CSV table of C-alpha atoms in Angstrom, one decimal:
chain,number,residue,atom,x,y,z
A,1,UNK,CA,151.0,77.3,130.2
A,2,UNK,CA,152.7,74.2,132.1
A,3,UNK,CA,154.9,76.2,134.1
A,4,UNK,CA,152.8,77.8,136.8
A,5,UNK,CA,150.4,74.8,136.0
A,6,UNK,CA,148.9,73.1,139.4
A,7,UNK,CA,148.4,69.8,140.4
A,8,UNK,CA,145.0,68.8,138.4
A,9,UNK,CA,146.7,70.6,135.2
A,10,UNK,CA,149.5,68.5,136.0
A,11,UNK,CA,147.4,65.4,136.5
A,12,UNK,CA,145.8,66.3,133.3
A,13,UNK,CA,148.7,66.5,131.1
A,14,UNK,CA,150.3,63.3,132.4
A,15,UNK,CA,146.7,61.5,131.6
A,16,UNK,CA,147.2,63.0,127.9
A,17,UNK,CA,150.6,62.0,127.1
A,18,UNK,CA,149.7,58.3,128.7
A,19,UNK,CA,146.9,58.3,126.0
A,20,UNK,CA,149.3,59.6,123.3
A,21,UNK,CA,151.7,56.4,124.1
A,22,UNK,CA,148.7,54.1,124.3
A,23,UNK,CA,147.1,54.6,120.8
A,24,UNK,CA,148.4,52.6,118.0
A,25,UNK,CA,151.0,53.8,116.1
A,26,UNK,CA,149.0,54.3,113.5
A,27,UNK,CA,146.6,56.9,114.6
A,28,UNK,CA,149.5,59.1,116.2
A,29,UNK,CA,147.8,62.2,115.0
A,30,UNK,CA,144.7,61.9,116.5
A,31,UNK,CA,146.5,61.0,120.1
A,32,UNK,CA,148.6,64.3,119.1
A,33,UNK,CA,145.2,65.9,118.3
A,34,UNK,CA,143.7,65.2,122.1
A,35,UNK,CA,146.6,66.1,123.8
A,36,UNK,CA,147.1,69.6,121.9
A,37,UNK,CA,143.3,70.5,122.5
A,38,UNK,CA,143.8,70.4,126.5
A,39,UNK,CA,146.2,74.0,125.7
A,40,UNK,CA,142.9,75.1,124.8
A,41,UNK,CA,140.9,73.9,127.8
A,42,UNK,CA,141.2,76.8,130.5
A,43,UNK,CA,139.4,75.1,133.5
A,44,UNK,CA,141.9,72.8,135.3
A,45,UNK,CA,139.0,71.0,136.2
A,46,UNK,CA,137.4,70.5,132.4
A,47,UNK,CA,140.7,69.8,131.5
A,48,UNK,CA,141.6,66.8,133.3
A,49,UNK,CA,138.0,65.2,132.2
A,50,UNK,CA,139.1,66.1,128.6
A,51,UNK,CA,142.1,63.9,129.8
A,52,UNK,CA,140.7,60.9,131.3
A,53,UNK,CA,138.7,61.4,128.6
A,54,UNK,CA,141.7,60.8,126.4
A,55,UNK,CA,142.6,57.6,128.4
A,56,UNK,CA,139.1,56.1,127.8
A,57,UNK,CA,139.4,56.9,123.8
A,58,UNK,CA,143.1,55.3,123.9
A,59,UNK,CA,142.6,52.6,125.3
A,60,UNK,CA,139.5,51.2,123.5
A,61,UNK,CA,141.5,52.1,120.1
A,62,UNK,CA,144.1,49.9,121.8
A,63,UNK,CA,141.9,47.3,122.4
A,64,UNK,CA,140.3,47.3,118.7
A,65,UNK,CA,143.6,47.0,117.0
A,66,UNK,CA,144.9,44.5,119.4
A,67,UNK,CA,141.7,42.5,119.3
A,68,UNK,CA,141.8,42.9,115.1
A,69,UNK,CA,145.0,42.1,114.9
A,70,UNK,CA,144.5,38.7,117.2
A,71,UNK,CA,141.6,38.0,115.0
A,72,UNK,CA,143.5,37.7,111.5
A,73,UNK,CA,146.2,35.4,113.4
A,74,UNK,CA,143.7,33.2,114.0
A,75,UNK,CA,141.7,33.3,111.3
A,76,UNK,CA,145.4,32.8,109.2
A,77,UNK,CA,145.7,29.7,111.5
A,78,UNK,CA,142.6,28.5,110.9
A,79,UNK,CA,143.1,28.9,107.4
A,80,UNK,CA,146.6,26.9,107.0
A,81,UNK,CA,145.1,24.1,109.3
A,82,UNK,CA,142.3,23.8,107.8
A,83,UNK,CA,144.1,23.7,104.3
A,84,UNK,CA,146.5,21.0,105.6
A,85,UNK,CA,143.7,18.6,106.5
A,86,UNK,CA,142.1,18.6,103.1
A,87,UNK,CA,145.1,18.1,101.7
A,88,UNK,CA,146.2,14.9,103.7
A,89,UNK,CA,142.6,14.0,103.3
A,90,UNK,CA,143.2,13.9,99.6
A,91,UNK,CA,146.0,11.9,99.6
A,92,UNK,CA,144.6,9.5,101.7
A,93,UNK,CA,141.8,9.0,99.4
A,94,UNK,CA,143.9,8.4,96.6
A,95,UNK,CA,146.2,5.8,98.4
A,96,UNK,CA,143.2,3.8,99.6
A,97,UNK,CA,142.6,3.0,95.6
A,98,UNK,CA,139.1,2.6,96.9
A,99,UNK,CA,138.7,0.3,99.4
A,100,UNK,CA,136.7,0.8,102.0
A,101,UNK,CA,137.5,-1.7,105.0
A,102,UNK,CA,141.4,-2.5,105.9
A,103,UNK,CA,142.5,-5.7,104.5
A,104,UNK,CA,142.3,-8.8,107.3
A,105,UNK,CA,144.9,-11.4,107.5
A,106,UNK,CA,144.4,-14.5,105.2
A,107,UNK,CA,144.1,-17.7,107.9
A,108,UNK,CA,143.9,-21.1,106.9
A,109,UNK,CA,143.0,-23.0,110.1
A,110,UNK,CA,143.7,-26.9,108.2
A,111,UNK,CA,147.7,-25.5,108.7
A,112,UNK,CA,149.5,-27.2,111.7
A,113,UNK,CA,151.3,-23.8,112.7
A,114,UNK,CA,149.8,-20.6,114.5
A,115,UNK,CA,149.4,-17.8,112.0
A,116,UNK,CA,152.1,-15.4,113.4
A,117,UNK,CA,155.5,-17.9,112.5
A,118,UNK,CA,156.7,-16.8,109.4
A,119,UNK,CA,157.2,-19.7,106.2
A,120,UNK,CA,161.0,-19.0,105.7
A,121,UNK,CA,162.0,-19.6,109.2
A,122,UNK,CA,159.4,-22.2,110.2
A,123,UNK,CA,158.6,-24.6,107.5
A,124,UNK,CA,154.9,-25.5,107.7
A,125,UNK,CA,155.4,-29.1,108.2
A,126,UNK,CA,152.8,-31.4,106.0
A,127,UNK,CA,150.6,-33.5,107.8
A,128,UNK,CA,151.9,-36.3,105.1
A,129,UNK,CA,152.1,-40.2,106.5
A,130,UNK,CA,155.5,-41.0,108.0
A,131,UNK,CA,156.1,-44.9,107.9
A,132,UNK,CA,157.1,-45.8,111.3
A,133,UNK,CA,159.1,-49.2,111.8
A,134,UNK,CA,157.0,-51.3,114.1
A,135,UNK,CA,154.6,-50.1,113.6
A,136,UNK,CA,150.9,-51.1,111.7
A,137,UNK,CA,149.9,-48.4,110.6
A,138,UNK,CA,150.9,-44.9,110.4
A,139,UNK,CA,151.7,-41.4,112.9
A,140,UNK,CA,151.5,-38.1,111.8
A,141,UNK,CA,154.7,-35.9,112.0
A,142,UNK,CA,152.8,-33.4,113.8
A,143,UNK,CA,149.8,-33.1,115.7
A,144,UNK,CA,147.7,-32.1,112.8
A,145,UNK,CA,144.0,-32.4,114.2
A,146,UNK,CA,142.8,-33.6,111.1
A,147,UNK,CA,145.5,-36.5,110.9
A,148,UNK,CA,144.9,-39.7,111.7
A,149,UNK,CA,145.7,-41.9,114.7
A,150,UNK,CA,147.6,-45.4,114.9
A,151,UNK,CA,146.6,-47.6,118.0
A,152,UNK,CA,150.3,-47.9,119.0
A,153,UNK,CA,150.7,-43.8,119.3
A,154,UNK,CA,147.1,-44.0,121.3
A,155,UNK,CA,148.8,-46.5,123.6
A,156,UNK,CA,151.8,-44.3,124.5
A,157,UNK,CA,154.6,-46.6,122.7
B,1,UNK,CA,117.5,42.9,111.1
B,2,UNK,CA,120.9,43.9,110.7
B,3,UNK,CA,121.9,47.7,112.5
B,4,UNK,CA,122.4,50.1,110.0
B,5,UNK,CA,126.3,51.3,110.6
B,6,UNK,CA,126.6,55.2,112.2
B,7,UNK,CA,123.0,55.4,113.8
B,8,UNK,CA,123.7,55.5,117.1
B,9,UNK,CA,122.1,58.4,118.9
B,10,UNK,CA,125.7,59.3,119.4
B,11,UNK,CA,126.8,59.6,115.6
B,12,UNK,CA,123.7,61.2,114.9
B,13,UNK,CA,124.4,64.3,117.4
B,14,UNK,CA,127.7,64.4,116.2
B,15,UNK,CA,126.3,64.5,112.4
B,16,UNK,CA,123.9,67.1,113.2
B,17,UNK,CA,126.7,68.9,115.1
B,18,UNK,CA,129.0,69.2,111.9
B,19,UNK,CA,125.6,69.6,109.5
B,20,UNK,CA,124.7,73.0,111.8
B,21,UNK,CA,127.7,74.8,110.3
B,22,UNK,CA,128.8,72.0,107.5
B,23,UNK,CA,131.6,74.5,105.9
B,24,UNK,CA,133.1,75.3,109.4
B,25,UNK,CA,136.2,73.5,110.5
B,26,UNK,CA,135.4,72.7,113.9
B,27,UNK,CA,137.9,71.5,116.9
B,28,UNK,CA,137.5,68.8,119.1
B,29,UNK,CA,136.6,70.5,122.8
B,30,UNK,CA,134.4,72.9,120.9
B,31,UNK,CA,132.6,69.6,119.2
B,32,UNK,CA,132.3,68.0,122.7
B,33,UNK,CA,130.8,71.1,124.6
B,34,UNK,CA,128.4,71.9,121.6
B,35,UNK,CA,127.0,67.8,121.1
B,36,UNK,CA,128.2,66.9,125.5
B,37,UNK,CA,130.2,63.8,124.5
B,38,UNK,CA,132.9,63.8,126.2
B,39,UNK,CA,136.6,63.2,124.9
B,40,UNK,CA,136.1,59.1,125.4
B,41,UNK,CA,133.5,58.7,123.2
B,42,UNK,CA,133.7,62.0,120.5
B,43,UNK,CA,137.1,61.2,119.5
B,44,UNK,CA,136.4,57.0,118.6
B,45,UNK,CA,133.2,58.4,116.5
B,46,UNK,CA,135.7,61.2,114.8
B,47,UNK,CA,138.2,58.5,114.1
B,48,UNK,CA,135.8,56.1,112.8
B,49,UNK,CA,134.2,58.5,110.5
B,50,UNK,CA,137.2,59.7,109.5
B,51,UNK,CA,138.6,56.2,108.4
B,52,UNK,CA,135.4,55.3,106.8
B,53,UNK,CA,135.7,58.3,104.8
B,54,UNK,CA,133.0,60.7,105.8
B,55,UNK,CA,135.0,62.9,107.8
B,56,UNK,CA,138.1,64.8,106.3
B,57,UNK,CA,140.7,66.7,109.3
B,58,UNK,CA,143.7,68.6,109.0
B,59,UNK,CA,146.0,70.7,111.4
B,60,UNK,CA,145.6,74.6,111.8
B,61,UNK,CA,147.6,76.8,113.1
B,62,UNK,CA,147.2,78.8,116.4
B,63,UNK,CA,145.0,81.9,116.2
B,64,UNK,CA,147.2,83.4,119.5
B,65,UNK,CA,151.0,83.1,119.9
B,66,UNK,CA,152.7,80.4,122.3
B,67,UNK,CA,149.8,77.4,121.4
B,68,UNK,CA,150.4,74.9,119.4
B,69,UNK,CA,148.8,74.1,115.9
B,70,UNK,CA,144.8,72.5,116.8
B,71,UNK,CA,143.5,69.6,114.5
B,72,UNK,CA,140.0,70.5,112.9
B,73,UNK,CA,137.2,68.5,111.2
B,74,UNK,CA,134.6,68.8,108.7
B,75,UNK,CA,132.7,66.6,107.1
B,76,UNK,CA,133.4,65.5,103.3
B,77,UNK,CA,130.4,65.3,100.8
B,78,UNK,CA,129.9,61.9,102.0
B,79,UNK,CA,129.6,62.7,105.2
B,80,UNK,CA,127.2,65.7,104.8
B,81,UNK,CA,125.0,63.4,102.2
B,82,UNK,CA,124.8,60.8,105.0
B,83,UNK,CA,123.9,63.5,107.7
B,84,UNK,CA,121.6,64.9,105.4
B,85,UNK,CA,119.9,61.8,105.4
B,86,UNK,CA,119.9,61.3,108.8
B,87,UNK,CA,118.5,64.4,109.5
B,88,UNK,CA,115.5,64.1,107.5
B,89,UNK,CA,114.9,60.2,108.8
B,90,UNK,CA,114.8,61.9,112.2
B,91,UNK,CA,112.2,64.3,110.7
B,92,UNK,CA,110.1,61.6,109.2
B,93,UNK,CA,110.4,59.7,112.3
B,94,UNK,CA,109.2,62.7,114.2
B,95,UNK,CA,106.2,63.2,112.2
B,96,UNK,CA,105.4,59.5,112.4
B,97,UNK,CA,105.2,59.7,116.0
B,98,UNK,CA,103.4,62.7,116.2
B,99,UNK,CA,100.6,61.4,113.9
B,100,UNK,CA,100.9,58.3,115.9
């Protein structure tokens, strides 16, 4: 019948096999199915509408399984992410034994150094009396606030 | 309210089509002169009602030399029990309008 065919039969028969190749794999038959009924179709005319036709139905099959197909990757996605999270939720939980504010730093402000030198490799020195000769009374090692001051320190000796 | 599934005015011609002559296997072009769907939108329903079982399909071979074998359809008893149904809501419908 393709032999002496013209150009709309031609047209036609192109259209079809585009659909055939267009349709998922999995519905092969029925893309077989629409392009074997246009041998049947005697109009050239009526047969390349069957045809585009053909196109239309293809392509919105295409579209279905792609957009199905999309839809379970995400949803999968979805799934493992959201499976993650509680997980590491969970764990959190259990590491924070409970507590429900993070723990501050402990700072005693009656301690001569700032809070950030460490105690092995600055001493806290004690703000002890240190007997100074000459002098009356006596000078604090450091410049504790708290410590008391002799007249001859005040004086700048 | 949720749509009820195959009750588009579509599916129903195409149910009524097959219930006309429900032991007949029928072929696609013949299907789309008889209901006027065209190929676009008869062969999604056929598929669709094929996958959801109501529909059952199978190749014959050529009445005439030199063409190939033509894939028919006919509905199963699923398929005829829905369009069956179908048939007489339209019925019902038509009477409730009428009385309307």
């Amino acid at each position: 019948m393709n032999g002496a065919a013209g150009p709309w039969r031609r047209l036609a028969v192109t259209l079809a096999r585009h659909a055939a190749r267009t349709l998922p794999a999995a519905r092969s038959p029925w893309a077989e199915a629409m392009r074997r009924e246009l041998d049947y179709i005697a109009d050239d005319g009526a047969a390349l509408r069957w045809a585009l036709g053909c196109v239309v139905a293809s392509y919105r099959a295409g579209l279905a399984h792609r957009l199905s197909v999309s839809g379970r990757a995400v949803g999968r996605t979805l799934a493992t992410g959201g499976v993650l999270m509680l997980v590491i939720g969970v764990m959190l939980e259990e590491n924070a034994g409970g507590q429900t504010q993070p723990p501050r730093p402990a700072f005693d402000a009656t301690t001569c150094d700032p809070p950030d030198r460490s105690a092995e490799n600055h001493p806290t020195p004690r703000c002890d009396a240190l007997s100074v000769p000459g002098a009356d009374g006596i000078a604090p090692r450091c410049g504790c606030p708290l410590a008391p001051t002799s007249p001859d320190t005040a004086r700048g000796r | 309210m949720p749509r009820k599934p195959n009750n588009s005015r579509q599916t129903r011609t195409l149910l009524a089509a097959f219930l006309d002559r429900s032991q007949s296997w029928r072929h696609g072009y013949d299907l789309s002169k008889e209901t006027g769907l065209r190929s676009g939108t008869l062969y999604p329903l056929l598929m669709r009602l094929s996958e959801q079982g109501l529909l059952e399909h199978r190749w014959q071979e050529a009445e005439r030399p030199g063409l190939p074998p033509r894939h028919v359809y006919r509905l199963t008893a699923s398929g005829l029990a829905l369009a069956r149904e179908q048939e007489l809501d339209a019925v019902a419908a038509e009477r409730a309008g009428a009385l309307a």
